[in-house]
Coordinates of C-alpha atoms in Angstrom, one line a residue:
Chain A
X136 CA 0.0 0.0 0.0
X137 CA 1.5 3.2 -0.9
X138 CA 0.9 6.5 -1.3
X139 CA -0.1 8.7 -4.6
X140 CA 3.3 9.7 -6.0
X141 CA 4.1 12.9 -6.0
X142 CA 4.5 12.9 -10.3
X143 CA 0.8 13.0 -10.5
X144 CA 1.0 16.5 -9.3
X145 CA 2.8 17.2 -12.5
X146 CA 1.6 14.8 -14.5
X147 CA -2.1 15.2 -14.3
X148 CA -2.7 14.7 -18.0
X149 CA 0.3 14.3 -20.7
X150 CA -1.4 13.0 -23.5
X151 CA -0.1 10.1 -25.9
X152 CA -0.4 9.8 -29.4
X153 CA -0.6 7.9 -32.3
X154 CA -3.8 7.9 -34.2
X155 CA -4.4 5.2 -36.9
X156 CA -6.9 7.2 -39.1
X157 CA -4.8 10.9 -39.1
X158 CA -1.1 9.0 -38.9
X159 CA -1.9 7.1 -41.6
X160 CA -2.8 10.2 -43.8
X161 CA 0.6 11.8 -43.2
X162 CA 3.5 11.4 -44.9
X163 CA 5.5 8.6 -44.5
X164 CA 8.0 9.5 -41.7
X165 CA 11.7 9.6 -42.3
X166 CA 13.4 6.4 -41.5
X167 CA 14.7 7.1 -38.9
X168 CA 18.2 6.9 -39.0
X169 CA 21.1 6.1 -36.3
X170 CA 22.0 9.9 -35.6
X171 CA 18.1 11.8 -36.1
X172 CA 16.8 8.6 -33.4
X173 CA 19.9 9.5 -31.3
X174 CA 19.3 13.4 -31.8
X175 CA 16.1 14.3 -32.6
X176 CA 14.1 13.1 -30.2
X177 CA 16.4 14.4 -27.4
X178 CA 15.4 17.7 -28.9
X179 CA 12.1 17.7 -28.7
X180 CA 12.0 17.2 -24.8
X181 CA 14.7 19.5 -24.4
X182 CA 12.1 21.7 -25.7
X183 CA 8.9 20.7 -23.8
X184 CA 11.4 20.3 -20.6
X185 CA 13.1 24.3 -21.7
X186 CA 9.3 26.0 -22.1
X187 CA 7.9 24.5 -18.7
X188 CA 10.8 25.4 -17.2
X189 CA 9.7 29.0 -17.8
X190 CA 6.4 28.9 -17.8
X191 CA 7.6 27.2 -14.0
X192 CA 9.6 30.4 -13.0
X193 CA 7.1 32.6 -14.3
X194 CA 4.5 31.2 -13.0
X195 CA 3.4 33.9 -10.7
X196 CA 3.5 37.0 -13.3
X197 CA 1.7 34.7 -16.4
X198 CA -1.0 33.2 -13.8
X199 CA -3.0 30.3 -15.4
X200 CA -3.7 31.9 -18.5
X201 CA -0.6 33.5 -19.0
X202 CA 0.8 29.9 -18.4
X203 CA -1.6 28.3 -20.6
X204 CA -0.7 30.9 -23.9
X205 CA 2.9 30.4 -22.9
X206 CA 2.9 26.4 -23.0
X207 CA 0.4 25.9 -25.9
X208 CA 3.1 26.0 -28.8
X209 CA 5.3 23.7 -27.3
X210 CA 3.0 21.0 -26.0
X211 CA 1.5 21.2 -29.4
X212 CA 4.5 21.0 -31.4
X213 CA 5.3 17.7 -28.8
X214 CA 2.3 15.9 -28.7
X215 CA -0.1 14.0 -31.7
X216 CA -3.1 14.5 -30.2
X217 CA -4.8 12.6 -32.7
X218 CA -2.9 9.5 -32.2
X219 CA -3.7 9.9 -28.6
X220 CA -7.5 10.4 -29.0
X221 CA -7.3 7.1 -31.3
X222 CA -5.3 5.1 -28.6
X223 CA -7.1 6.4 -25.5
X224 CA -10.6 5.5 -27.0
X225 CA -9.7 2.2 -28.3
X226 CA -12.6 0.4 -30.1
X227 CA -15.0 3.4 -29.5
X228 CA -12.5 5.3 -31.7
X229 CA -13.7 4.0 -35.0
X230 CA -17.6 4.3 -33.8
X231 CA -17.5 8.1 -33.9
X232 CA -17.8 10.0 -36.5
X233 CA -15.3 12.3 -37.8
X234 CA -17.2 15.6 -36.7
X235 CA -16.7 14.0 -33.3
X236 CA -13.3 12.7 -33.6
X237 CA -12.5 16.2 -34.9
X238 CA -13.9 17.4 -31.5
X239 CA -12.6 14.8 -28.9
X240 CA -8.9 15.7 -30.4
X241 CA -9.7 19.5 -29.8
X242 CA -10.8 18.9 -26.3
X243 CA -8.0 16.7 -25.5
X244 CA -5.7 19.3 -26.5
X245 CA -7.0 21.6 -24.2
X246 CA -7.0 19.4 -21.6
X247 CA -3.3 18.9 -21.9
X248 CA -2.5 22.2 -22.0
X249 CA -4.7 23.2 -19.0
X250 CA -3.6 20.2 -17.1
X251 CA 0.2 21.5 -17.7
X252 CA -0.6 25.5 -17.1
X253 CA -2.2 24.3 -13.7
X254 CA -0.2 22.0 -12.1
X255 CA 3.4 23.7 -13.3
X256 CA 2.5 26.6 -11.3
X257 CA 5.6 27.7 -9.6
X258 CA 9.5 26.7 -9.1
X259 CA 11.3 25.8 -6.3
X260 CA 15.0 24.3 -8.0
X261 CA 13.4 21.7 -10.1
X262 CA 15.6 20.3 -12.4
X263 CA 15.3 18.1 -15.7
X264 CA 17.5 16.3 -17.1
X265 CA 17.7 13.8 -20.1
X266 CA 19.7 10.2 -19.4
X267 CA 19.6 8.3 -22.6
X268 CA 18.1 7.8 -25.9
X269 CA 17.5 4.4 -27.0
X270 CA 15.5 3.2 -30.0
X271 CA 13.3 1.0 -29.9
X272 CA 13.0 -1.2 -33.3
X273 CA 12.3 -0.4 -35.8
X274 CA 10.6 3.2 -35.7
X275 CA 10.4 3.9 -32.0
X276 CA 12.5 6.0 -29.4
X277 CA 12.5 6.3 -25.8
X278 CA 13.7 9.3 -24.0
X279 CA 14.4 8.7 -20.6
X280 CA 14.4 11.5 -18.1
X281 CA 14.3 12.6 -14.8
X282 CA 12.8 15.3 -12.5
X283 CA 14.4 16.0 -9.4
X284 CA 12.6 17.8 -6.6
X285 CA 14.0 19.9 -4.1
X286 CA 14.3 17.2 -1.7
X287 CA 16.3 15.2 -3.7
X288 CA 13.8 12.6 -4.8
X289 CA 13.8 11.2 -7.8
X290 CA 11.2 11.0 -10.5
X291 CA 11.5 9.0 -13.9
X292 CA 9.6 10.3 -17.2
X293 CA 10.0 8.3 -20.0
X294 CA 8.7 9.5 -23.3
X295 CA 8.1 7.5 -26.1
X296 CA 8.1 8.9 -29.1
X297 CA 7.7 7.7 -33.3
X298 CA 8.0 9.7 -36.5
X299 CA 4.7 11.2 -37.6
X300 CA 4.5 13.3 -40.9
X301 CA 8.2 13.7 -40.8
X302 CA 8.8 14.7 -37.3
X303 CA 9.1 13.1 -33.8
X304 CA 6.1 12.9 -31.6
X305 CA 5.7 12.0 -28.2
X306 CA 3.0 9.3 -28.2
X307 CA 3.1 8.2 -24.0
X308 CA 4.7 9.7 -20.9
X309 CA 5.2 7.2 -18.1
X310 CA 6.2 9.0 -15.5
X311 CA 7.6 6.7 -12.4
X312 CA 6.1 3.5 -14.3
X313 CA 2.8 5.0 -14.7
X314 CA 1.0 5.1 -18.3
X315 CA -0.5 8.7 -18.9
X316 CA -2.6 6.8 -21.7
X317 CA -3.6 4.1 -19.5
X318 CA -4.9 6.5 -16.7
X319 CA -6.1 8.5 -19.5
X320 CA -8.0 5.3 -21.1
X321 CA -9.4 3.8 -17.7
X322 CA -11.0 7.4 -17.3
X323 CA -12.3 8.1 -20.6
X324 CA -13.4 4.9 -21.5
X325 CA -15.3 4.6 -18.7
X326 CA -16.9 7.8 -18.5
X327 CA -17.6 7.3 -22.2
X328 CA -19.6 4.0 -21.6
X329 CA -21.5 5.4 -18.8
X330 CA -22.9 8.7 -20.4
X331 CA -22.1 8.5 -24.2
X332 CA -20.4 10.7 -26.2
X333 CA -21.8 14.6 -25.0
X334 CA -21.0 12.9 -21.4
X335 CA -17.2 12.5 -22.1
X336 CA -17.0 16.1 -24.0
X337 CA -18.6 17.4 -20.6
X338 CA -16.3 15.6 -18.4
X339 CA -13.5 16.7 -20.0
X340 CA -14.7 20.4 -20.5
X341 CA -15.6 20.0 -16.7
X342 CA -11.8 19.1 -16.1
X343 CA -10.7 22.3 -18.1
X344 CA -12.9 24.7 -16.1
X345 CA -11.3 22.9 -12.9
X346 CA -8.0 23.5 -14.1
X347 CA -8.4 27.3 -15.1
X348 CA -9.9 28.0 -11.5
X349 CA -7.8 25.7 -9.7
X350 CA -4.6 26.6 -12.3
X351 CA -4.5 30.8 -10.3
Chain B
X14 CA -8.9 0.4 27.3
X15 CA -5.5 -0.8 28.4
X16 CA -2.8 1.3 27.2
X17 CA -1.3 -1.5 24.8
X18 CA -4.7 -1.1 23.1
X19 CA -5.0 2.9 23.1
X20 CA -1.2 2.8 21.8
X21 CA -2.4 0.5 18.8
X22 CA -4.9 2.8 18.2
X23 CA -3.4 5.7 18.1
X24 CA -0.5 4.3 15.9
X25 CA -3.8 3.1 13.7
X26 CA -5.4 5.9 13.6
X27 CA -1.9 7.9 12.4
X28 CA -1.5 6.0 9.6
X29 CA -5.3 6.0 8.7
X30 CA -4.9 9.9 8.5
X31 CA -1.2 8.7 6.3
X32 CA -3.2 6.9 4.1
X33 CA -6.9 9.0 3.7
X34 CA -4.6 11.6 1.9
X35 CA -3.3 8.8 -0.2
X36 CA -6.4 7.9 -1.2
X37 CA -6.8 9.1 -4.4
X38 CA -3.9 7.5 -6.2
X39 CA -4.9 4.7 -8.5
X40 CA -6.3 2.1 -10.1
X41 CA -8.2 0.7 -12.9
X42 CA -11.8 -0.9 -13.4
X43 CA -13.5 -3.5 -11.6
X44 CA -13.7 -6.2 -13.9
X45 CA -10.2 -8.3 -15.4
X46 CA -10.1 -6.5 -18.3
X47 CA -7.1 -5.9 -20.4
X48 CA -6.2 -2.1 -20.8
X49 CA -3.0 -0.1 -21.6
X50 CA -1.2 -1.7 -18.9
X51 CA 1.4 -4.1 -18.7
X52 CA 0.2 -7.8 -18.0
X53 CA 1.3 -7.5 -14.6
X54 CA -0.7 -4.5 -14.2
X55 CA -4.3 -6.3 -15.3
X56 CA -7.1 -5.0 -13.4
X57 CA -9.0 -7.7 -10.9
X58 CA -11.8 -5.6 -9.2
X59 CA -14.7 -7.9 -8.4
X60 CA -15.5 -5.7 -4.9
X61 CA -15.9 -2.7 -7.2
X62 CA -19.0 -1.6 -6.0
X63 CA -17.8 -1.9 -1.9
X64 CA -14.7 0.0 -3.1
X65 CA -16.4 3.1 -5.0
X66 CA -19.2 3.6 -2.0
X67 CA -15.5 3.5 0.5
X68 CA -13.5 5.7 -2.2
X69 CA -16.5 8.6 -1.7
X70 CA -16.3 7.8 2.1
X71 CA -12.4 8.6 2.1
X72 CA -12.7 11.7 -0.1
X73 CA -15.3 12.6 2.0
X74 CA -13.6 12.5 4.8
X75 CA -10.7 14.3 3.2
X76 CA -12.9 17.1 2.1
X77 CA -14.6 17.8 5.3
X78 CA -11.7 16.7 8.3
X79 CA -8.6 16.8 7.0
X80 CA -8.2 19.2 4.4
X81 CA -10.1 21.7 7.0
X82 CA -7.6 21.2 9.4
X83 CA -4.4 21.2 7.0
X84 CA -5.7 24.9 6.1
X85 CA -5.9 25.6 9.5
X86 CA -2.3 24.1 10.3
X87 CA -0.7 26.3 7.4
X88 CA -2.4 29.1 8.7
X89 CA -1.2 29.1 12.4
X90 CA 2.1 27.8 11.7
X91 CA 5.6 28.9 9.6
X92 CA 7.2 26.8 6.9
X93 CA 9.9 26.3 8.8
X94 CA 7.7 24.3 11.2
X95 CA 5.7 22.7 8.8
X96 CA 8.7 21.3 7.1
X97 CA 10.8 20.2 9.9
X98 CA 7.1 17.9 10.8
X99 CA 7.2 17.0 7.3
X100 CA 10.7 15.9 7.4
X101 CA 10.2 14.0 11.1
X102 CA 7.6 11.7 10.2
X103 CA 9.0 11.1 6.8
X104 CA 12.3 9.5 8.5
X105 CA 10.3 7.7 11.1
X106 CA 8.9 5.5 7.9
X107 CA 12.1 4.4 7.1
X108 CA 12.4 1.4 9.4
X109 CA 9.8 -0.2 7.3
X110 CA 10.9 0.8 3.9
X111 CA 14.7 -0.3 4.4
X112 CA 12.9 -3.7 5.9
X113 CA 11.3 -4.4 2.3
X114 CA 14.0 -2.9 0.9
X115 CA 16.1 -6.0 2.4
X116 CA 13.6 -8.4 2.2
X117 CA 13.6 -7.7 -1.3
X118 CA 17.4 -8.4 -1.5
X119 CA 17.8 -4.8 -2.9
X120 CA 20.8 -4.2 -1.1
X121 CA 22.0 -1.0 -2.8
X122 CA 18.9 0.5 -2.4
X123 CA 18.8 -0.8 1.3
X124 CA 22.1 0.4 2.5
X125 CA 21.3 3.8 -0.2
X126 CA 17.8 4.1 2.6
X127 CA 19.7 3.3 5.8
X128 CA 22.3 5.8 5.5
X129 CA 20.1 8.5 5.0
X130 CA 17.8 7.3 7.9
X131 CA 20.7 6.8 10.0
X132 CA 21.8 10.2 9.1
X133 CA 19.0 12.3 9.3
X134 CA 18.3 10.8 12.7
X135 CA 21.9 11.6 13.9
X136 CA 22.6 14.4 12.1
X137 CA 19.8 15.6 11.3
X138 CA 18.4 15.7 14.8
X139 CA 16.2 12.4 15.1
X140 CA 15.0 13.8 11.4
X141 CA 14.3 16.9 11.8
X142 CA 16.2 18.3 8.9
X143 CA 17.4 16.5 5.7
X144 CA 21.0 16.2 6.3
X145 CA 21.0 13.3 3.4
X146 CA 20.5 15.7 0.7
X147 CA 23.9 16.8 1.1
X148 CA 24.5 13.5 -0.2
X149 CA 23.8 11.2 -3.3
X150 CA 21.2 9.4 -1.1
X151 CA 17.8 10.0 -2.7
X152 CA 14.5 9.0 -0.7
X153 CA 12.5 5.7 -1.8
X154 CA 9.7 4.5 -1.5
X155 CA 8.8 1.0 -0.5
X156 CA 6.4 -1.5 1.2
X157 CA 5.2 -5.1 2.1
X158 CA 3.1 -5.5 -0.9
X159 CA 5.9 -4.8 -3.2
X160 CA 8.0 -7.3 -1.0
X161 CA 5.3 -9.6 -1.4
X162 CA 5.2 -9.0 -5.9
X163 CA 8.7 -9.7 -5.7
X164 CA 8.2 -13.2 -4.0
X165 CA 5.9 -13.5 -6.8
X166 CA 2.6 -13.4 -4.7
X167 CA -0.3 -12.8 -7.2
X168 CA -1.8 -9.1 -6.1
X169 CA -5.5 -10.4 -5.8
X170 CA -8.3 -8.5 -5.9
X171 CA -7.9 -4.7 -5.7
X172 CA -9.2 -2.7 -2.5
X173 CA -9.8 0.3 -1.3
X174 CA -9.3 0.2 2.6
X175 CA -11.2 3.1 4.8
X176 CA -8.8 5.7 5.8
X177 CA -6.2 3.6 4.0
X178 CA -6.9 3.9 0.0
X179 CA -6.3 1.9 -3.2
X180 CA -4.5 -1.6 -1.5
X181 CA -4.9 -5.1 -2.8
X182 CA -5.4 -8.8 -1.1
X183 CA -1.5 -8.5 -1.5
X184 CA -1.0 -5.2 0.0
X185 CA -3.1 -6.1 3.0
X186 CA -0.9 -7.5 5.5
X187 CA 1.4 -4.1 5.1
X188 CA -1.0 -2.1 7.2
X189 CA -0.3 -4.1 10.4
X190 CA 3.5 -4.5 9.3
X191 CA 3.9 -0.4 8.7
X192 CA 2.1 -0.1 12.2
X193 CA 4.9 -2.8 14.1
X194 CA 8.0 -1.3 11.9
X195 CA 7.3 2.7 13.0
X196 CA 9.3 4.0 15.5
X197 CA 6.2 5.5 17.2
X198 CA 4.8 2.4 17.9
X199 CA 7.3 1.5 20.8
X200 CA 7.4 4.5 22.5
X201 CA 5.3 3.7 26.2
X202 CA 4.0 7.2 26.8
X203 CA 0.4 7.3 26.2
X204 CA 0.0 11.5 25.9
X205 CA 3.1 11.4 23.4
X206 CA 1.0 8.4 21.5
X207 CA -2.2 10.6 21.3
X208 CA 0.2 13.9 20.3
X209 CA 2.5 12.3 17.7
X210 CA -0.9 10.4 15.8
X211 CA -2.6 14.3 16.2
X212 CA 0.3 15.7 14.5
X213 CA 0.9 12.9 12.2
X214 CA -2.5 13.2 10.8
X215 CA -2.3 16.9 10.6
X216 CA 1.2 16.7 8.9
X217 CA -0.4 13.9 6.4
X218 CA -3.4 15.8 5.0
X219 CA -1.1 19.5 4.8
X220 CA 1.5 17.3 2.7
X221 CA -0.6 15.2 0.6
X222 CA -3.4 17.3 0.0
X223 CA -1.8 18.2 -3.5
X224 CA -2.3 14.3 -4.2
X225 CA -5.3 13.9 -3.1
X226 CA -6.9 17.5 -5.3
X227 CA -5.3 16.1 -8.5
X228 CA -7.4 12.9 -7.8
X229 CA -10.2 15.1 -6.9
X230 CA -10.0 16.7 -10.1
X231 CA -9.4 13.6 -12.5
X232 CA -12.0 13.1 -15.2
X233 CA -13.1 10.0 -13.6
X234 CA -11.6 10.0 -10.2
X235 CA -11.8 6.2 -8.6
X236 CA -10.8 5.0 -11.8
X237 CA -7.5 7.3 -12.1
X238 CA -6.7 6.1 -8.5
X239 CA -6.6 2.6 -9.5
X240 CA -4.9 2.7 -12.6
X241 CA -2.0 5.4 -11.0
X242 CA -1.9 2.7 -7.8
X243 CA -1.8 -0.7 -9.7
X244 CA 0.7 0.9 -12.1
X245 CA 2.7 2.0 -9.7
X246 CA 2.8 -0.8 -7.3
X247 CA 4.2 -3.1 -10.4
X248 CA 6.9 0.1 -11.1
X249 CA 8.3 -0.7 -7.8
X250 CA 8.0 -4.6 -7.8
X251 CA 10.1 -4.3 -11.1
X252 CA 12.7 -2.3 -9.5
X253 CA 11.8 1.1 -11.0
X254 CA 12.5 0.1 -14.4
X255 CA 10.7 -0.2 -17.7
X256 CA 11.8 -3.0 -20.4
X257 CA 10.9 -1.7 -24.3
X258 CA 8.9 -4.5 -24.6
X259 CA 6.5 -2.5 -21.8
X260 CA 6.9 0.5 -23.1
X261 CA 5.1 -1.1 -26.2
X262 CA 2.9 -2.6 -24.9
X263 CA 1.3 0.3 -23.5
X264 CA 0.5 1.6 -27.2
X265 CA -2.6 -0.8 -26.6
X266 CA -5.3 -3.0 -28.2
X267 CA -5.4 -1.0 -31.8
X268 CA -2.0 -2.1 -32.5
X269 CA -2.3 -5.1 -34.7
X270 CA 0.8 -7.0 -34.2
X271 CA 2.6 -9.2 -31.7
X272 CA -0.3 -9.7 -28.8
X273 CA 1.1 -8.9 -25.2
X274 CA 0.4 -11.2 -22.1
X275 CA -2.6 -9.2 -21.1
X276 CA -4.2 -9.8 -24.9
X277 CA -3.6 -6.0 -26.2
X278 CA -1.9 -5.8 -29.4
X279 CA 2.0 -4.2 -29.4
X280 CA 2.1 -1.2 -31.7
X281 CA 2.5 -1.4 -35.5
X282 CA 5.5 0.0 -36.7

């Protein structure tokens, strides 16, 4: 029995990607050679890791939504947020149509980025720091990472990411060996069986308002 | 009431206040289903219904005891305070965690834990401050149900426990073992009993109140807890690490090659 860890503060939603239906209308991504696996996708955390750092130590003069305008660009350039709406909802995926696939990947967006402008709400000597690169055969990278708290502990955030329309995307975080697209799947799933469709937009929409009041 | 029996409850009713701020950590579903988790990690929830009405009954009582009284703790007191408390009754937990980290056979990670309880008890003034973080000697976290995974006990049926949170049949027999391995338990004086379990439970719901609102918030709250807990719990059974072939596998069931333990298909490449 153990307690929540303390990554889910930061972590509250990190969305995944991969979506069979819009990956499969982009260009086919650049084999990924020995040095862009080994370089590339180092890059594209150092960027989500560089503009939460700042939104982190500015959190105070941007407030939420100075946090959420400041972090939008970044997480969007990180993340496929269609291949994530395709893997969180599974079968359903394929059931909806593409007005409301258009709109689930919208909302899920959002989410992201209000779940990042609210929990990264202030600094205290966090520090990232990439510790290897591997790829994972034959598209696939993992970046492995680590947040260290002011207290010394520990976290680990491993993003894995594969080549969509010619550039690296981060399609799941697991951050200290938990899945952000499993949590996100046993939530959405769930909610999406209980009250349909307009009852998982709501949830999530409900989430967002939570995060802007809750975000300061 | 002898005072054996108000010292166990005391002791009890510290760590329930530990454990009611935990509360919102993780899991997934009540049936065995397959999901984006590893094999290991496959859901077994046939108490479901018992667990959501005790889920509401813990956030419940977070919401209207503890987080009330954490407010009122940061307001009358300085950080200074607040974080020497934090620190205190973080190193009185160590006992139990370098235990499992030993019964595990983890011996780095052991020796890693008892140095930095034996030096923030010593030097740190019986924990008050974190004299460890001087050091390489980063905090851990470990328990009996873990100890248990790594013996290769099956986890059982997931549970949430009143006061307690997400648990398992596995993690069950931790709650009396965390209670006999704190330091608190063996001291005789029954006024410092009744003060250290008041200010344990005021110290847990001011530092994991953070935990507990992100649950709070979730889209689907008892159903973030368990995924985040049953995750985790495996995280730590495999020694904090992630082989590729996991990190696949949690692509989930669209993929349409190679089929993982827990029936999802592997991502197609």
């Amino acid at each position: 029995m153990k307690k929540l860890p303390l990554i889910f503060l930061l972590l509250g939603g990190l969305p995944l990607a991969w979506t069979p239906a819009v990956a499969s209308a982009e260009p086919a991504p650049p084999p990924p050679s020995a040095a862009t696996a080994a370089a590339a996708p180092r890059q594209v955390i150092e960027q989500l890791d560089n503009a939460l750092l700042t939104a982190m130590k500015e959190a105070k003069k941007l407030g939420y939504a100075g946090r959420y305008r400041s972090l939008a660009p970044a997480i969007e350039r990180v993340y496929d947020f269609p291949g994530i709406a395709a893997l969180v909802l599974g079968s359903h995926w394929a059931k909806l149509s593409p007005a409301q696939q258009r709109e689930f990947i919208a909302t899920l967006r959002d989410y992201t980025i209000a779940t990042y402008a609210a929990r990264f709400d202030g600094y205290a000597g966090e520090r990232f720091a990439i510790k290897s690169v591997q790829p994972l055969p034959p598209s696939r990278v993992v970046v492995s990472s680590t947040l260290t708290e002011t207290d010394g502990k520990v976290h680990t955030l491993d993003y894995l990411l594969q080549p969509v329309g010619g550039e690296w995307r981060v399609i799941n975080v697991v951050a200290d060996g938990v899945s952000d697209l499993a949590l996100k799947q046993a939530e959405f799933t769930h909610l999406l069986e209980l009250k349909g469709f307009p009852g998982l937009i709501a949830g999530l929409k409900g989430y967002i308002a939570r995060m802007a009041q809750s975000g300061v | 009431m002898t005072v054996a029996h108000r010292r166990n409850w005391t002791t009890i009713l510290a760590l329930a206040a530990t454990l009611a701020s935990l509360q919102g950590c993780a899991t997934t579903g009540g049936e065995t289903k397959p999901g984006l988790h590893s094999a290991d990690a496959e859901i077994s929830d046939p108490l479901e219904p018992m667990n959501r009405k005790i889920f509401n009954f813990n956030m419940g009582l977070y919401d209207y005891v503890l987080e009330p009284v954490a407010r009122g703790y940061e307001k009358v007191t300085p950080q200074f305070l607040r974080t020497r408390v934090a620190n205190f009754f973080a190193n009185a937990g160590y006992p139990y965690i370098i235990l499992n980290d030993f019964l595990q056979l983890r011996v780095h990670q052991g020796l890693s834990d008892l140095s930095r309880f034996v030096g923030n008890t010593i030097f740190g003034v019986g924990g008050l401050f974190n004299f460890a973080d001087r050091f390489d000697l980063p905090p851990h976290e470990n328990n009996l149900g873990v100890t248990l995974g790594v013996w290769g006990v099956p986890q059982g049926p997931y549970l949430v426990l009143p006061f307690f949170g997400p648990s398992s049949l596995r993690s069950l027999p931790g709650v009396p073992a965390e209670i006999l391995a704190s330091p608190f338990y063996y001291v005789n004086s029954t006024p410092a009993q009744w003060s250290i379990t008041t200010l344990g439970v005021v110290n847990e719901g001011y530092t994991e109140r953070g935990a507990v609102k992100v649950v709070k918030e979730s889209v689907f709250p008892y159903y973030f807890a368990r995924s985040a807990w049953l995750q985790h719990q495996e995280y730590l059974i495999r020694g904090r690490a992630l082989s590729s072939r996991e990190l696949l596998e949690q692509l989930g069931p669209e993929q349409p090659e190679e089929s993982s333990p827990a029936g999802e298909k592997p991502a197609t490449h």
